[in-house]
Coordinates of C-alpha atoms and ligand atoms in Angstrom, one line a residue:
Chain U
M1285 CA -9.5 -50.5 18.2
K1286 CA -6.5 -48.8 17.8
Q1287 CA -7.1 -45.8 16.0
V1288 CA -5.0 -45.1 12.7
F1289 CA -6.4 -42.2 11.1
K1290 CA -8.3 -39.1 12.4
R1291 CA -8.7 -35.9 11.5
P1292 CA -6.7 -33.7 13.1
E1293 CA -7.8 -31.7 15.8
S1294 CA -6.9 -28.4 14.3
L1295 CA -10.0 -29.0 11.8
I1296 CA -13.5 -28.3 12.0
D1297 CA -15.7 -31.2 11.4
V1298 CA -16.9 -29.8 8.4
P1299 CA -17.0 -30.6 3.9
F1300 CA -14.9 -28.5 2.4
H1301 CA -16.3 -26.3 -0.3
F1302 CA -13.2 -27.0 -2.7
C1303 CA -14.0 -29.0 -5.9
P1304 CA -13.6 -32.2 -6.3
G1305 CA -9.9 -33.6 -6.8
C1306 CA -8.4 -29.5 -5.8
H1307 CA -5.4 -30.3 -3.6
H1308 CA -6.3 -27.0 -1.2
G1309 CA -8.1 -29.5 0.9
I1310 CA -5.0 -32.1 1.1
I1311 CA -2.6 -29.0 1.7
H1312 CA -5.3 -28.0 4.6
R1313 CA -5.4 -31.0 6.2
I1314 CA -0.9 -31.1 6.3
V1315 CA -0.7 -28.3 7.4
A1316 CA -3.3 -29.4 10.0
E1317 CA -1.4 -32.0 10.8
V1318 CA 1.5 -30.6 11.6
I1319 CA 0.4 -28.1 13.9
D1320 CA -1.5 -30.7 16.0
E1321 CA 1.9 -33.2 15.8
Y1322 CA 3.5 -30.3 17.3
E1323 CA 0.6 -29.0 19.8
L1324 CA 0.5 -25.4 18.2
R1325 CA -3.2 -25.4 17.9
E1326 CA -3.8 -22.8 20.7
Q1327 CA -1.1 -20.6 19.6
V1328 CA -1.6 -20.7 16.0
I1329 CA -3.1 -16.9 14.7
I1330 CA -3.1 -17.6 11.1
A1331 CA -3.6 -14.6 8.5
A1332 CA -5.2 -16.1 6.1
S1333 CA -5.3 -14.6 2.6
V1334 CA -8.1 -14.6 -0.6
G1335 CA -8.6 -16.3 -3.1
C1336 CA -9.5 -20.3 -3.0
S1337 CA -8.6 -20.6 0.0
V1338 CA -10.5 -17.6 1.9
F1339 CA -12.0 -19.2 4.1
M1340 CA -9.8 -20.8 6.4
Y1341 CA -11.6 -19.6 9.1
D1342 CA -14.8 -22.0 8.6
Y1343 CA -12.1 -25.3 8.6
F1344 CA -9.3 -24.4 11.0
D1345 CA -10.0 -24.4 14.5
V1346 CA -7.3 -21.9 15.4
D1347 CA -7.6 -18.2 15.9
V1348 CA -8.0 -16.5 12.0
I1349 CA -7.3 -12.9 10.5
E1350 CA -8.6 -11.9 7.3
S1351 CA -5.8 -10.0 4.9
P1352 CA -6.5 -8.1 1.8
H1353 CA -5.8 -9.4 -1.7
G1354 CA -1.7 -10.1 -1.4
R1355 CA -1.1 -8.6 1.8
A1356 CA -0.9 -11.7 4.7
A1357 CA 2.6 -11.5 4.9
A1358 CA 2.4 -8.3 6.0
V1359 CA -0.3 -8.9 8.3
A1360 CA 1.6 -11.5 9.8
T1361 CA 5.0 -9.5 10.5
G1362 CA 2.4 -7.1 12.4
V1363 CA 0.7 -10.0 14.5
K1364 CA 3.8 -11.5 15.0
R1365 CA 5.8 -8.3 16.1
A1366 CA 2.4 -7.6 18.7
R1367 CA 2.1 -11.4 20.1
P1368 CA 6.4 -12.8 19.1
D1369 CA 4.7 -16.0 21.2
N1370 CA 2.0 -17.3 18.8
F1371 CA 3.0 -19.0 16.5
V1372 CA 2.0 -17.3 12.9
F1373 CA 1.4 -18.4 9.4
T1374 CA -0.3 -17.7 6.3
Y1375 CA -1.5 -19.6 3.2
Q1376 CA -1.6 -17.7 0.1
G1377 CA -2.2 -19.1 -3.4
D1378 CA -0.3 -17.2 -6.8
G1379 CA -1.9 -14.7 -7.5
D1380 CA -1.8 -13.9 -4.1
L1381 CA 1.6 -14.3 -2.9
A1382 CA 3.1 -14.1 -6.6
A1383 CA 1.0 -11.3 -7.7
I1384 CA -0.8 -8.9 -6.0
G1385 CA 2.2 -9.7 -3.0
T1386 CA 4.8 -9.4 -4.3
A1387 CA 6.5 -6.9 -2.6
E1388 CA 5.6 -7.9 0.9
I1389 CA 6.3 -11.9 0.7
I1390 CA 9.7 -10.9 -0.7
H1391 CA 10.5 -8.0 1.8
V1392 CA 9.2 -10.1 5.1
A1393 CA 11.6 -12.7 3.6
N1394 CA 14.1 -9.5 3.9
R1395 CA 13.1 -8.8 7.8
G1396 CA 13.5 -12.5 8.1
E1397 CA 10.4 -11.9 10.0
N1398 CA 9.5 -15.0 12.4
V1399 CA 6.5 -16.3 10.2
T1400 CA 5.7 -19.5 8.4
V1401 CA 4.4 -19.0 4.5
F1402 CA 2.7 -22.0 2.7
F1403 CA 2.3 -20.8 -1.0
V1404 CA -0.5 -23.1 -2.8
N1405 CA 0.6 -23.0 -6.4
N1406 CA -1.7 -24.1 -9.1
T1407 CA -0.2 -21.9 -12.1
I1408 CA -3.8 -20.4 -11.8
Y1409 CA -6.0 -18.1 -10.6
G1410 CA -8.6 -20.4 -8.7
M1411 CA -11.4 -18.0 -7.1
T1412 CA -11.7 -15.8 -9.6
G1413 CA -12.4 -18.0 -13.0
G1414 CA -9.3 -19.4 -14.2
Q1415 CA -7.0 -16.5 -15.5
M1416 CA -3.2 -16.9 -16.1
A1417 CA -1.5 -16.4 -12.9
P1418 CA 2.3 -15.0 -13.0
T1419 CA 3.2 -19.2 -12.7
T1420 CA 0.9 -20.2 -15.6
M1421 CA 3.5 -22.9 -17.6
I1422 CA 4.4 -21.3 -21.0
G1423 CA 1.9 -22.8 -23.7
Q1424 CA -1.1 -23.1 -20.5
K1425 CA -4.1 -21.5 -21.7
S1426 CA -6.5 -19.7 -19.2
T1427 CA -8.6 -17.5 -19.2
T1428 CA -6.6 -14.9 -20.3
T1429 CA -3.8 -16.3 -21.9
P1430 CA -6.4 -18.1 -24.4
R1431 CA -3.8 -19.0 -27.0
G1432 CA -1.3 -20.6 -24.0
R1433 CA 1.1 -18.1 -22.1
D1434 CA 3.6 -16.3 -24.5
P1435 CA 7.0 -15.1 -22.5
Q1436 CA 6.8 -13.0 -25.3
E1437 CA 3.8 -11.0 -24.5
A1438 CA 3.2 -12.5 -20.7
G1439 CA 6.3 -13.0 -19.2
H1440 CA 7.4 -16.0 -18.0
P1441 CA 6.4 -18.9 -15.0
I1442 CA 7.9 -17.0 -12.0
H1443 CA 10.1 -18.8 -9.3
M1444 CA 9.4 -18.3 -6.1
A1445 CA 10.7 -21.0 -3.8
E1446 CA 14.1 -20.5 -5.5
L1447 CA 13.4 -16.3 -5.4
L1448 CA 12.9 -16.7 -1.8
A1449 CA 15.6 -18.7 -0.6
N1450 CA 17.9 -16.1 -1.7
L1451 CA 17.0 -13.5 0.7
A1452 CA 19.4 -13.5 3.3
G1453 CA 16.3 -13.9 6.3
T1454 CA 15.0 -16.6 4.4
A1455 CA 15.4 -19.9 7.1
Y1456 CA 13.6 -22.6 5.1
S1457 CA 12.6 -22.5 1.8
A1458 CA 11.4 -25.7 -0.3
R1459 CA 9.1 -26.7 -3.1
V1460 CA 6.7 -29.7 -2.5
A1461 CA 3.9 -31.6 -4.2
V1462 CA 1.5 -34.0 -3.2
N1463 CA 0.4 -36.2 -6.5
N1464 CA 1.3 -39.4 -4.9
I1465 CA 2.4 -40.7 -1.5
K1466 CA 5.8 -40.1 -1.7
N1467 CA 5.7 -37.0 -2.6
L1468 CA 3.1 -36.0 0.0
M1469 CA 5.3 -37.6 2.9
Q1470 CA 8.2 -34.9 1.6
A1471 CA 5.5 -32.4 1.5
K1472 CA 5.0 -33.3 5.4
K1473 CA 8.5 -32.9 5.7
A1474 CA 9.3 -29.8 4.5
T1475 CA 5.6 -28.5 6.0
R1476 CA 7.6 -29.3 9.4
Q1477 CA 10.5 -27.9 9.0
A1478 CA 8.6 -24.5 7.9
V1479 CA 7.6 -24.9 10.9
E1480 CA 10.2 -25.5 12.9
A1481 CA 11.9 -22.6 10.9
Q1482 CA 9.4 -20.7 12.9
L1483 CA 9.2 -22.9 16.5
E1484 CA 13.1 -22.2 17.1
G1485 CA 13.4 -18.2 15.6
M1486 CA 15.4 -18.7 12.7
G1487 CA 13.3 -16.6 10.7
L1488 CA 10.6 -17.0 7.4
G1489 CA 10.1 -21.1 6.5
F1490 CA 8.4 -21.4 3.4
V1491 CA 6.6 -24.4 1.6
E1492 CA 5.6 -24.3 -2.3
Y1493 CA 3.2 -26.6 -3.1
L1494 CA 2.5 -27.6 -6.5
S1495 CA -0.9 -28.3 -6.4
A1496 CA -4.1 -29.5 -8.9
C1497 CA -6.9 -26.5 -10.4
P1498 CA -8.8 -29.2 -12.1
T1499 CA -11.7 -26.8 -12.5
N1500 CA -9.7 -23.8 -14.4
W1501 CA -7.5 -26.6 -15.9
K1502 CA -10.5 -28.3 -17.3
M1503 CA -9.1 -32.0 -16.5
T1504 CA -10.9 -34.5 -14.2
P1505 CA -9.4 -34.6 -11.2
A1506 CA -7.2 -38.1 -12.1
Q1507 CA -5.7 -35.9 -14.7
A1508 CA -4.9 -32.6 -13.6
C1509 CA -2.7 -35.0 -10.7
E1510 CA -1.5 -36.7 -13.4
R1511 CA -0.4 -33.0 -15.1
V1512 CA 1.2 -32.5 -11.9
G1513 CA 3.6 -35.2 -12.6
Q1514 CA 3.9 -34.6 -16.1
E1515 CA 3.9 -31.2 -16.9
L1516 CA 4.4 -28.8 -13.3
I1517 CA 6.6 -30.7 -11.7
P1518 CA 9.6 -30.7 -14.3
A1519 CA 9.2 -26.4 -14.9
F1520 CA 8.8 -26.7 -10.9
P1521 CA 11.8 -28.9 -9.7
L1522 CA 10.6 -30.1 -6.5
G1523 CA 13.5 -29.8 -3.8
V1524 CA 14.9 -27.6 -0.7
F1525 CA 16.7 -24.5 -1.8
K1526 CA 17.6 -23.0 1.8
E1527 CA 17.9 -25.1 4.7
F1528 CA 18.0 -23.5 8.5
K1529 CA 20.1 -25.3 10.3
A1530 CA 21.2 -29.6 9.9
E1531 CA 19.6 -30.6 13.1
A1532 CA 16.9 -29.6 13.0
Q1533 CA 16.8 -31.6 9.4
A1534 CA 18.1 -34.5 11.2
K1535 CA 15.2 -34.8 14.0
A1536 CA 12.3 -33.7 11.6
G1537 CA 13.6 -37.0 9.5
Chain C
M274 CA 7.2 5.8 31.5
A275 CA 5.1 8.5 30.7
L276 CA 6.4 11.2 29.0
A277 CA 5.8 14.1 30.9
E278 CA 7.4 12.4 34.0
K279 CA 10.6 11.8 31.8
N280 CA 11.1 14.8 31.0
K281 CA 12.3 17.8 33.3
R282 CA 10.4 20.3 31.8
K283 CA 7.1 20.5 31.4
K284 CA 7.1 22.4 28.3
V285 CA 9.0 21.6 25.2
L286 CA 9.1 23.6 21.6
I287 CA 8.7 21.1 19.1
K288 CA 6.5 20.6 15.0
G289 CA 3.7 19.0 15.2
N290 CA 5.0 15.9 13.7
E291 CA 7.1 15.3 17.0
A292 CA 3.9 16.1 18.9
V293 CA 1.6 13.3 17.4
A294 CA 4.5 10.8 18.1
M295 CA 5.5 11.9 21.2
G296 CA 1.0 11.7 22.0
A297 CA 1.3 8.3 21.1
I298 CA 3.3 6.6 22.7
E299 CA 1.9 9.0 25.3
A300 CA -1.4 7.2 24.6
G301 CA 0.1 3.4 24.9
C302 CA 1.0 3.2 21.2
R303 CA 3.8 0.9 21.3
F304 CA 3.9 -0.5 17.5
Y305 CA 4.3 1.9 14.3
F306 CA 4.6 0.7 11.1
G307 CA 5.4 3.8 8.3
Y308 CA 7.3 4.7 4.8
P309 CA 8.9 8.2 4.8
I310 CA 7.4 10.9 2.3
T311 CA 7.8 14.2 2.9
P312 CA 6.3 16.6 5.2
Q313 CA 5.6 13.9 8.4
N314 CA 9.0 12.4 8.3
E315 CA 9.4 13.1 12.0
I316 CA 6.7 10.7 13.1
P317 CA 9.0 7.6 11.2
E318 CA 11.6 9.4 13.4
Y319 CA 10.9 10.1 16.2
M320 CA 9.5 6.4 16.8
S321 CA 13.0 4.7 15.4
A322 CA 14.4 6.7 18.0
H323 CA 12.0 6.4 21.1
L324 CA 10.1 3.5 21.1
P325 CA 12.6 0.7 21.7
E326 CA 13.0 2.9 24.9
V327 CA 9.2 1.3 25.9
G328 CA 9.4 -1.5 24.7
G329 CA 8.1 -1.0 21.8
T330 CA 8.4 -1.6 17.9
F331 CA 9.1 0.2 15.3
I332 CA 8.9 -1.0 10.8
Q333 CA 9.7 0.7 8.5
A334 CA 7.8 -1.1 5.8
E335 CA 7.9 -1.9 2.4
S336 CA 5.3 0.1 1.1
E337 CA 2.3 2.7 2.7
I338 CA 0.6 -0.5 1.5
A339 CA 2.2 -3.1 3.9
S340 CA 2.8 -0.6 6.3
I341 CA -1.3 -0.2 6.8
N342 CA -1.7 -4.2 6.9
M343 CA 1.3 -4.2 9.5
M344 CA -1.2 -2.6 11.9
L345 CA -4.2 -4.2 11.1
G346 CA -2.7 -7.3 12.2
A347 CA -1.0 -5.4 15.2
G348 CA -4.1 -4.3 15.8
A349 CA -5.9 -7.7 15.0
T350 CA -3.8 -8.8 18.4
G351 CA -5.9 -5.9 20.4
V352 CA -2.4 -3.5 20.8
R353 CA -2.2 0.3 20.4
A354 CA -0.9 0.2 16.9
M355 CA -0.3 3.3 14.2
T356 CA 0.9 4.5 10.7
S357 CA 1.0 7.8 9.4
S358 CA 1.6 9.0 5.9
S359 CA 0.7 12.6 3.8
S360 CA -1.6 12.6 0.9
P361 CA -0.2 9.9 -1.8
G362 CA 0.5 7.1 0.6
I363 CA -3.0 7.6 2.4
S364 CA -4.5 7.1 -0.8
L365 CA -2.7 3.4 -0.9
K366 CA -3.7 3.2 2.9
Q367 CA -7.0 3.0 1.6
E368 CA -7.2 -0.7 0.7
G369 CA -6.4 -1.7 4.9
L370 CA -8.5 1.4 6.0
S371 CA -11.4 -0.1 4.1
Y372 CA -10.7 -4.2 5.8
M373 CA -10.2 -2.8 8.9
A374 CA -13.5 -0.9 8.9
G375 CA -14.8 -3.5 8.0
S376 CA -13.3 -6.0 10.3
E377 CA -13.6 -4.0 13.5
I378 CA -10.3 -3.3 14.3
P379 CA -8.8 -0.3 15.9
G380 CA -5.5 1.6 14.7
V381 CA -4.8 4.5 14.5
V382 CA -3.7 6.5 11.0
V383 CA -1.8 10.3 10.6
N384 CA -2.3 12.1 7.4
M385 CA 0.0 15.4 7.7
S386 CA -1.6 16.1 4.2
R387 CA 0.4 17.7 1.3
S388 CA -0.9 19.5 -2.0
G389 CA -2.7 17.1 -4.9
P390 CA -3.8 15.3 -6.9
G391 CA -1.0 12.8 -7.7
L392 CA 2.4 14.1 -6.7
G393 CA 1.4 17.7 -6.4
G394 CA 3.9 19.2 -4.1
I395 CA 4.5 19.2 -0.7
S396 CA 3.1 22.9 0.9
P397 CA 0.0 23.0 3.1
S398 CA -3.4 21.9 1.7
Q399 CA -7.4 20.5 2.7
G400 CA -7.6 18.8 -0.2
D401 CA -7.5 15.1 1.7
Y402 CA -11.1 16.4 3.6
F403 CA -13.5 13.6 0.9
Q404 CA -11.0 10.9 1.2
A405 CA -10.8 11.3 5.1
T406 CA -14.0 12.2 5.8
R407 CA -16.5 9.9 2.8
G408 CA -14.5 6.6 3.7
G409 CA -11.5 7.0 1.2
G410 CA -11.2 3.4 0.4
H411 CA -14.1 0.9 -0.8
G412 CA -17.4 -0.1 0.6
D413 CA -20.3 2.0 3.3
Y414 CA -17.8 2.5 6.0
R415 CA -16.1 5.8 7.9
V416 CA -13.7 6.6 9.9
F417 CA -12.9 8.6 13.3
V418 CA -11.5 11.8 12.3
L419 CA -10.3 14.7 14.1
A420 CA -8.4 17.8 13.0
P421 CA -6.2 19.4 15.2
D422 CA -4.7 23.3 14.7
S423 CA -1.7 23.4 17.1
I424 CA 1.0 21.8 17.8
Q425 CA -0.6 21.2 21.2
E426 CA -4.1 19.4 19.3
C427 CA -1.8 17.1 17.5
Y428 CA -0.4 15.9 20.7
D429 CA -3.7 15.7 22.6
L430 CA -5.6 14.9 19.7
I431 CA -3.4 11.6 18.9
M432 CA -4.4 10.7 22.9
L433 CA -7.8 10.4 21.8
A434 CA -7.4 9.0 19.0
F435 CA -6.6 5.6 20.5
D436 CA -9.2 5.7 22.7
M437 CA -12.2 6.6 20.0
A438 CA -10.2 4.1 17.7
D439 CA -10.9 2.0 20.4
K440 CA -13.9 2.7 21.8
Y441 CA -15.6 1.8 18.8
S442 CA -12.8 -1.1 17.1
N443 CA -12.4 1.2 13.7
P444 CA -9.7 2.9 12.7
A445 CA -9.3 6.8 13.5
M446 CA -7.6 9.1 12.0
I447 CA -5.7 12.5 12.7
L448 CA -6.4 15.0 10.3
G449 CA -3.2 17.6 9.5
D450 CA -1.6 19.2 7.3
A451 CA 2.4 19.7 5.8
M452 CA 1.8 23.2 8.2
L453 CA 1.3 21.7 11.2
G454 CA 3.3 19.0 11.2
Q455 CA 6.8 21.6 10.3
M456 CA 6.0 24.3 12.4
K457 CA 7.0 24.3 15.8
E458 CA 5.1 25.5 18.9
P459 CA 5.5 25.5 22.8
L460 CA 3.5 22.2 24.2
E461 CA 3.1 21.6 27.6
L462 CA 3.3 17.6 28.0
K463 CA 0.4 15.5 30.1
K464 CA -0.1 12.5 31.5
Y465 CA -2.8 10.2 29.7
E466 CA -5.0 9.3 32.1
P467 CA -5.3 5.9 30.1
K468 CA -9.3 4.9 29.5
I469 CA -8.8 0.7 30.0
F470 CA -11.3 -0.9 26.4
E471 CA -11.8 -4.6 26.9
K472 CA -11.0 -6.3 23.6
K473 CA -12.5 -9.9 24.2
W474 CA -12.6 -10.0 20.6
A475 CA -8.3 -9.9 19.9
L476 CA -7.1 -12.7 18.3
T477 CA -4.2 -14.3 20.8
G478 CA -4.6 -18.3 20.3
A479 CA -7.6 -20.2 21.0
K480 CA -6.3 -21.5 25.0
G481 CA -8.9 -21.7 27.0
R482 CA -11.8 -20.4 24.5
P483 CA -12.9 -21.6 21.2
A484 CA -11.1 -20.1 18.3
Q485 CA -12.1 -16.7 16.7
Y486 CA -11.3 -14.8 13.6
L487 CA -11.7 -10.7 12.8
K488 CA -13.3 -10.8 9.2
S489 CA -15.4 -8.6 6.3
L490 CA -16.2 -10.8 4.1
Y491 CA -19.8 -12.5 4.7
L492 CA -21.7 -14.1 1.8
D493 CA -24.9 -15.8 3.9
D494 CA -27.7 -13.7 2.8
G495 CA -28.4 -10.5 4.3
E496 CA -25.6 -11.2 6.6
L497 CA -23.5 -8.5 5.0
T498 CA -27.0 -6.0 4.9
E499 CA -27.1 -6.9 8.8
H500 CA -23.3 -6.2 9.3
N501 CA -23.2 -2.9 7.4
W502 CA -26.3 -1.9 9.2
K503 CA -24.0 -2.8 12.6
L504 CA -22.0 -0.5 11.7
F505 CA -24.1 2.1 10.3
R506 CA -25.5 2.4 14.0
K507 CA -22.2 2.6 15.4
Y508 CA -20.7 6.0 12.8
Q509 CA -23.7 7.4 13.8
R510 CA -22.9 6.8 18.0
M511 CA -19.4 8.0 17.1
K512 CA -21.8 11.4 17.2
E513 CA -21.3 11.7 21.3
D514 CA -18.1 12.0 20.7
I515 CA -18.5 15.6 18.2
R516 CA -15.7 18.4 19.2
V517 CA -16.1 21.5 17.9
E518 CA -14.5 25.0 18.4
A519 CA -16.9 28.0 18.5
L520 CA -15.8 32.2 18.8
Y521 CA -17.7 34.8 19.1
L522 CA -20.7 33.7 18.1
E523 CA -23.7 35.2 20.2
D524 CA -23.6 38.0 18.3
A525 CA -22.4 37.1 14.9
R526 CA -23.9 38.6 11.8
L527 CA -21.3 36.0 9.6
V528 CA -20.0 33.1 10.7
V529 CA -16.4 31.6 9.0
A530 CA -16.6 28.0 9.0
A531 CA -13.3 26.5 8.5
F532 CA -11.2 23.5 9.9
G533 CA -7.7 22.6 11.3
S534 CA -4.7 25.4 9.8
M535 CA -7.0 27.2 7.9
A536 CA -8.8 27.8 10.8
R537 CA -5.6 28.6 12.8
V538 CA -5.3 31.6 10.2
L539 CA -8.6 32.6 10.2
K540 CA -8.7 32.8 14.3
S541 CA -6.2 35.8 13.4
S542 CA -8.6 37.3 10.7
V543 CA -11.6 37.0 12.4
K544 CA -10.0 38.9 15.6
M545 CA -8.7 41.1 13.9
A546 CA -12.6 41.8 11.7
Q547 CA -14.2 42.2 15.3
E548 CA -11.3 45.0 16.7
E549 CA -12.9 46.6 13.4
G550 CA -16.6 46.0 15.1
L551 CA -17.5 43.4 12.4
K552 CA -20.6 40.9 14.0
V553 CA -18.2 38.1 12.7
G554 CA -18.2 34.0 14.8
L555 CA -16.2 30.6 13.7
I556 CA -17.5 27.9 13.7
R557 CA -14.0 25.5 13.8
P558 CA -15.3 21.5 13.5
I559 CA -12.6 19.5 15.4
T560 CA -13.6 16.1 15.0
I561 CA -15.0 16.0 10.7
F562 CA -16.3 12.9 11.1
P563 CA -18.6 12.4 12.8
F564 CA -19.3 16.4 11.5
P565 CA -20.5 18.5 13.9
Q566 CA -23.6 18.7 12.1
D567 CA -26.6 19.6 14.9
F568 CA -24.5 22.8 16.7
I569 CA -24.1 24.0 12.9
R570 CA -28.5 23.8 12.5
K571 CA -28.5 24.9 15.7
T572 CA -27.0 28.1 14.8
S573 CA -28.5 28.4 11.8
H574 CA -31.1 29.7 13.0
Q575 CA -29.8 33.0 14.5
V576 CA -27.0 33.8 12.1
K577 CA -27.8 33.5 8.6
H578 CA -24.4 33.9 6.9
F579 CA -21.8 31.3 6.6
L580 CA -18.7 31.6 5.1
T581 CA -16.6 28.9 4.7
M582 CA -13.1 29.1 4.2
E583 CA -11.3 25.6 2.9
L584 CA -7.7 25.3 1.5
N585 CA -9.2 23.5 -1.5
T586 CA -11.6 24.2 -3.6
G587 CA -14.8 23.6 -1.9
Q588 CA -14.9 19.7 -0.4
M589 CA -16.1 20.9 3.6
I590 CA -18.3 23.1 2.2
E591 CA -20.6 20.2 1.5
D592 CA -21.5 19.1 4.9
V593 CA -21.5 23.0 6.4
R594 CA -24.7 23.7 3.5
L595 CA -26.1 20.1 4.5
S596 CA -26.5 21.1 8.2
V597 CA -27.4 24.6 8.3
E598 CA -31.2 25.9 8.2
P599 CA -33.3 26.7 4.1
G600 CA -32.7 29.8 3.2
T601 CA -29.2 30.2 5.0
Q602 CA -27.1 31.9 2.2
V603 CA -23.4 29.9 2.8
D604 CA -20.4 31.7 1.0
F605 CA -17.0 30.0 -0.3
F606 CA -13.7 31.2 -0.3
G607 CA -10.7 28.0 -1.7
L608 CA -7.0 28.7 -1.6
P609 CA -6.0 25.9 -3.9
P610 CA -2.3 24.4 -2.0
G611 CA 0.4 26.7 -3.3
S612 CA 0.8 29.7 -1.0
L613 CA -0.7 30.0 2.2
P614 CA -1.3 34.5 3.5
A615 CA -1.7 35.8 6.1
P616 CA -4.4 37.0 7.6
D617 CA -5.2 40.4 6.6
V618 CA -5.6 38.9 3.3
F619 CA -8.6 36.2 4.4
L620 CA -9.7 40.0 6.4
K621 CA -10.9 41.4 3.1
E622 CA -12.4 38.3 1.9
I623 CA -14.6 37.9 5.2
K624 CA -15.1 42.0 5.0
K625 CA -16.1 41.2 1.3
A626 CA -18.7 38.9 2.6
Y627 CA -19.9 40.6 5.6
S628 CA -21.4 43.4 3.8
E629 CA -23.1 41.8 1.7
Ligands
TPP1774 C1 -7.3 -6.5 -4.3 C2 -7.9 -7.9 -5.0 N1 -7.9 -7.3 -6.7 C3 -8.4 -8.7 -6.8 C4 -9.0 -9.9 -6.4 C5 -9.8 -10.4 -6.9 N2 -9.4 -12.1 -6.5 C6 -10.0 -12.6 -5.9 S1 -9.2 -14.4 -5.8 C7 -8.3 -13.6 -6.8 C8 -7.2 -15.0 -7.8 C9 -7.0 -15.5 -6.5 O1 -5.5 -16.7 -7.3 P1 -4.7 -17.5 -6.7 O2 -4.1 -16.6 -5.4 O3 -4.3 -17.9 -7.0 O4 -5.6 -18.7 -5.6 P2 -6.3 -19.8 -5.8 O5 -7.8 -19.3 -6.5 O6 -5.8 -20.1 -6.9 O7 -6.9 -21.1 -4.8 C10 -8.1 -12.8 -7.3 C11 -7.6 -12.0 -8.9 C12 -9.4 -8.9 -4.8 N3 -10.2 -9.5 -3.8 N4 -9.1 -8.1 -4.1
SF4_1775 S1 -11.5 -23.5 -8.6 FE1 -10.0 -24.9 -8.5 S2 -8.1 -24.0 -6.8 FE2 -10.3 -23.7 -6.8 S3 -11.5 -24.6 -5.3 FE3 -12.0 -25.4 -7.5 S4 -9.8 -26.9 -8.0 FE4 -9.5 -26.2 -6.2

């Protein structure tokens, strides 16, 4: 019988610690599948981050370096400059990348570092128990916006994929979601593109994944998935904001 | 390419900052990440000019935080990497230092310190002694710290710092100050005898071996305890590499203890005291972590009077007090930043203590 579905080789065969319905697991899987497709497993060095994704080395069967909260993009810079032939990526949450690590990600993009950044936007701080993130939506309740985010007090949600697309060193920037099959296919395509940007030496490849955090949104997995479609996508439009090369785009299908 | 060979002259007149940079390149440093701050700007400037000549990489980062984390990333792949800054910038690097120590990643940090606290000023100061020797960042860790007192030592000790960082898989630091960074002296260029340290832990991609990772996060019961004990044992082992300079100890009745630029000035003061017939010796810790505790304890068997002199309000004195035998008198003369008097001013203080 032909096997049509299997665990990606880049993932270790252990259960994830993520909460039921969390999209981190799906996004881990997409990233691992694409690494396998491009046969990059033995070349990868991950600059891991802080947040619910902190245990990358428990799941990915590749070399991993731990980074301080927010600094993964700077760590990745050091790794890639020292090992230009390795495939280097970061995997960061919205607290990690868009709050404490804002300076690092902007300057990595601006320098056009040849690395790939997978950015998981669940509009909240997951690991620390549901505080406001820079991406928290207007009106969204969190443990530090108990009355809902009021932009007068707490500012506005930040749109990283659009922001980084404006910088000259960004080769590719897209926002995707994994809340249904169609979006998931798009997400995989964008992941391939971001990988290709690095393989072709074009500069930063960036993918923002809208992601569910049922636990801190205080929703069931199904409700959380629905919320991604109904509330997140209208506020954070999906799309490709920077394309590095038409041919590569076509090749990836 | 050895700089000593490249430079026709064996002796050059050079600033301390340049000596540090030249020594680093000679020691095989090929990655420099930094952010400008006075009084150490000649280091990044030298690196930007000369690292490309030897196939190295220079990055002017967006901040001290980014630069030390770039060093963390590069160091994790096994290369020799370095960053430099001065006091306020070193404060920002503490996060990275703690992570590097926790993940056992080597790298060299230079602090050409200036005066604080806060923005303070750009004059020489030794106010960063506690920060350098106590860990600085969070957690129970130490860095290997060398305190040069001449331009020659800036050059020689940075080479040693790279070896120590690799030997112990831990950050190493050069603690100089504005005086050492900015003054010029003749420097004798030397060829570095490379020490090769096996770096099986280096991240290079999981080709032909199992995946590996460098981390400081340990959540399983007892795991972090064991990791911290392991780090502790390493800091104990560092004592093998303690360096100390001692002058006129044989028949001394008073021992002056000082490090770095202060010790440099005091060498003249102590010599003047000797010429006047006073039996005054000098101990200069070159490694300030690990501190030459045993050496000072042994000295205090014979000499019962110490005078610690620092360009601050009293930091190294704590280590001197912890080192001496009970019953030893330890006096202090401190000079917080703002000025650096000539040797005869210090001679007066030495005489005062001597006559007590
Ligand atoms: C310097 C520092 N500040 C704060 C923390 C605490 N902390 C850990 S995870 C986290 C937020 C993570 O949120 P996000 O990046 O959105 O990831 P998620 O958990 O949602 O996947 C914070 C603030 C830390 N580890 N280090
Ligand atoms: S807290 Fe949220 S982001 Fe973290 S694992 Fe649970 S669902 Fe996922």
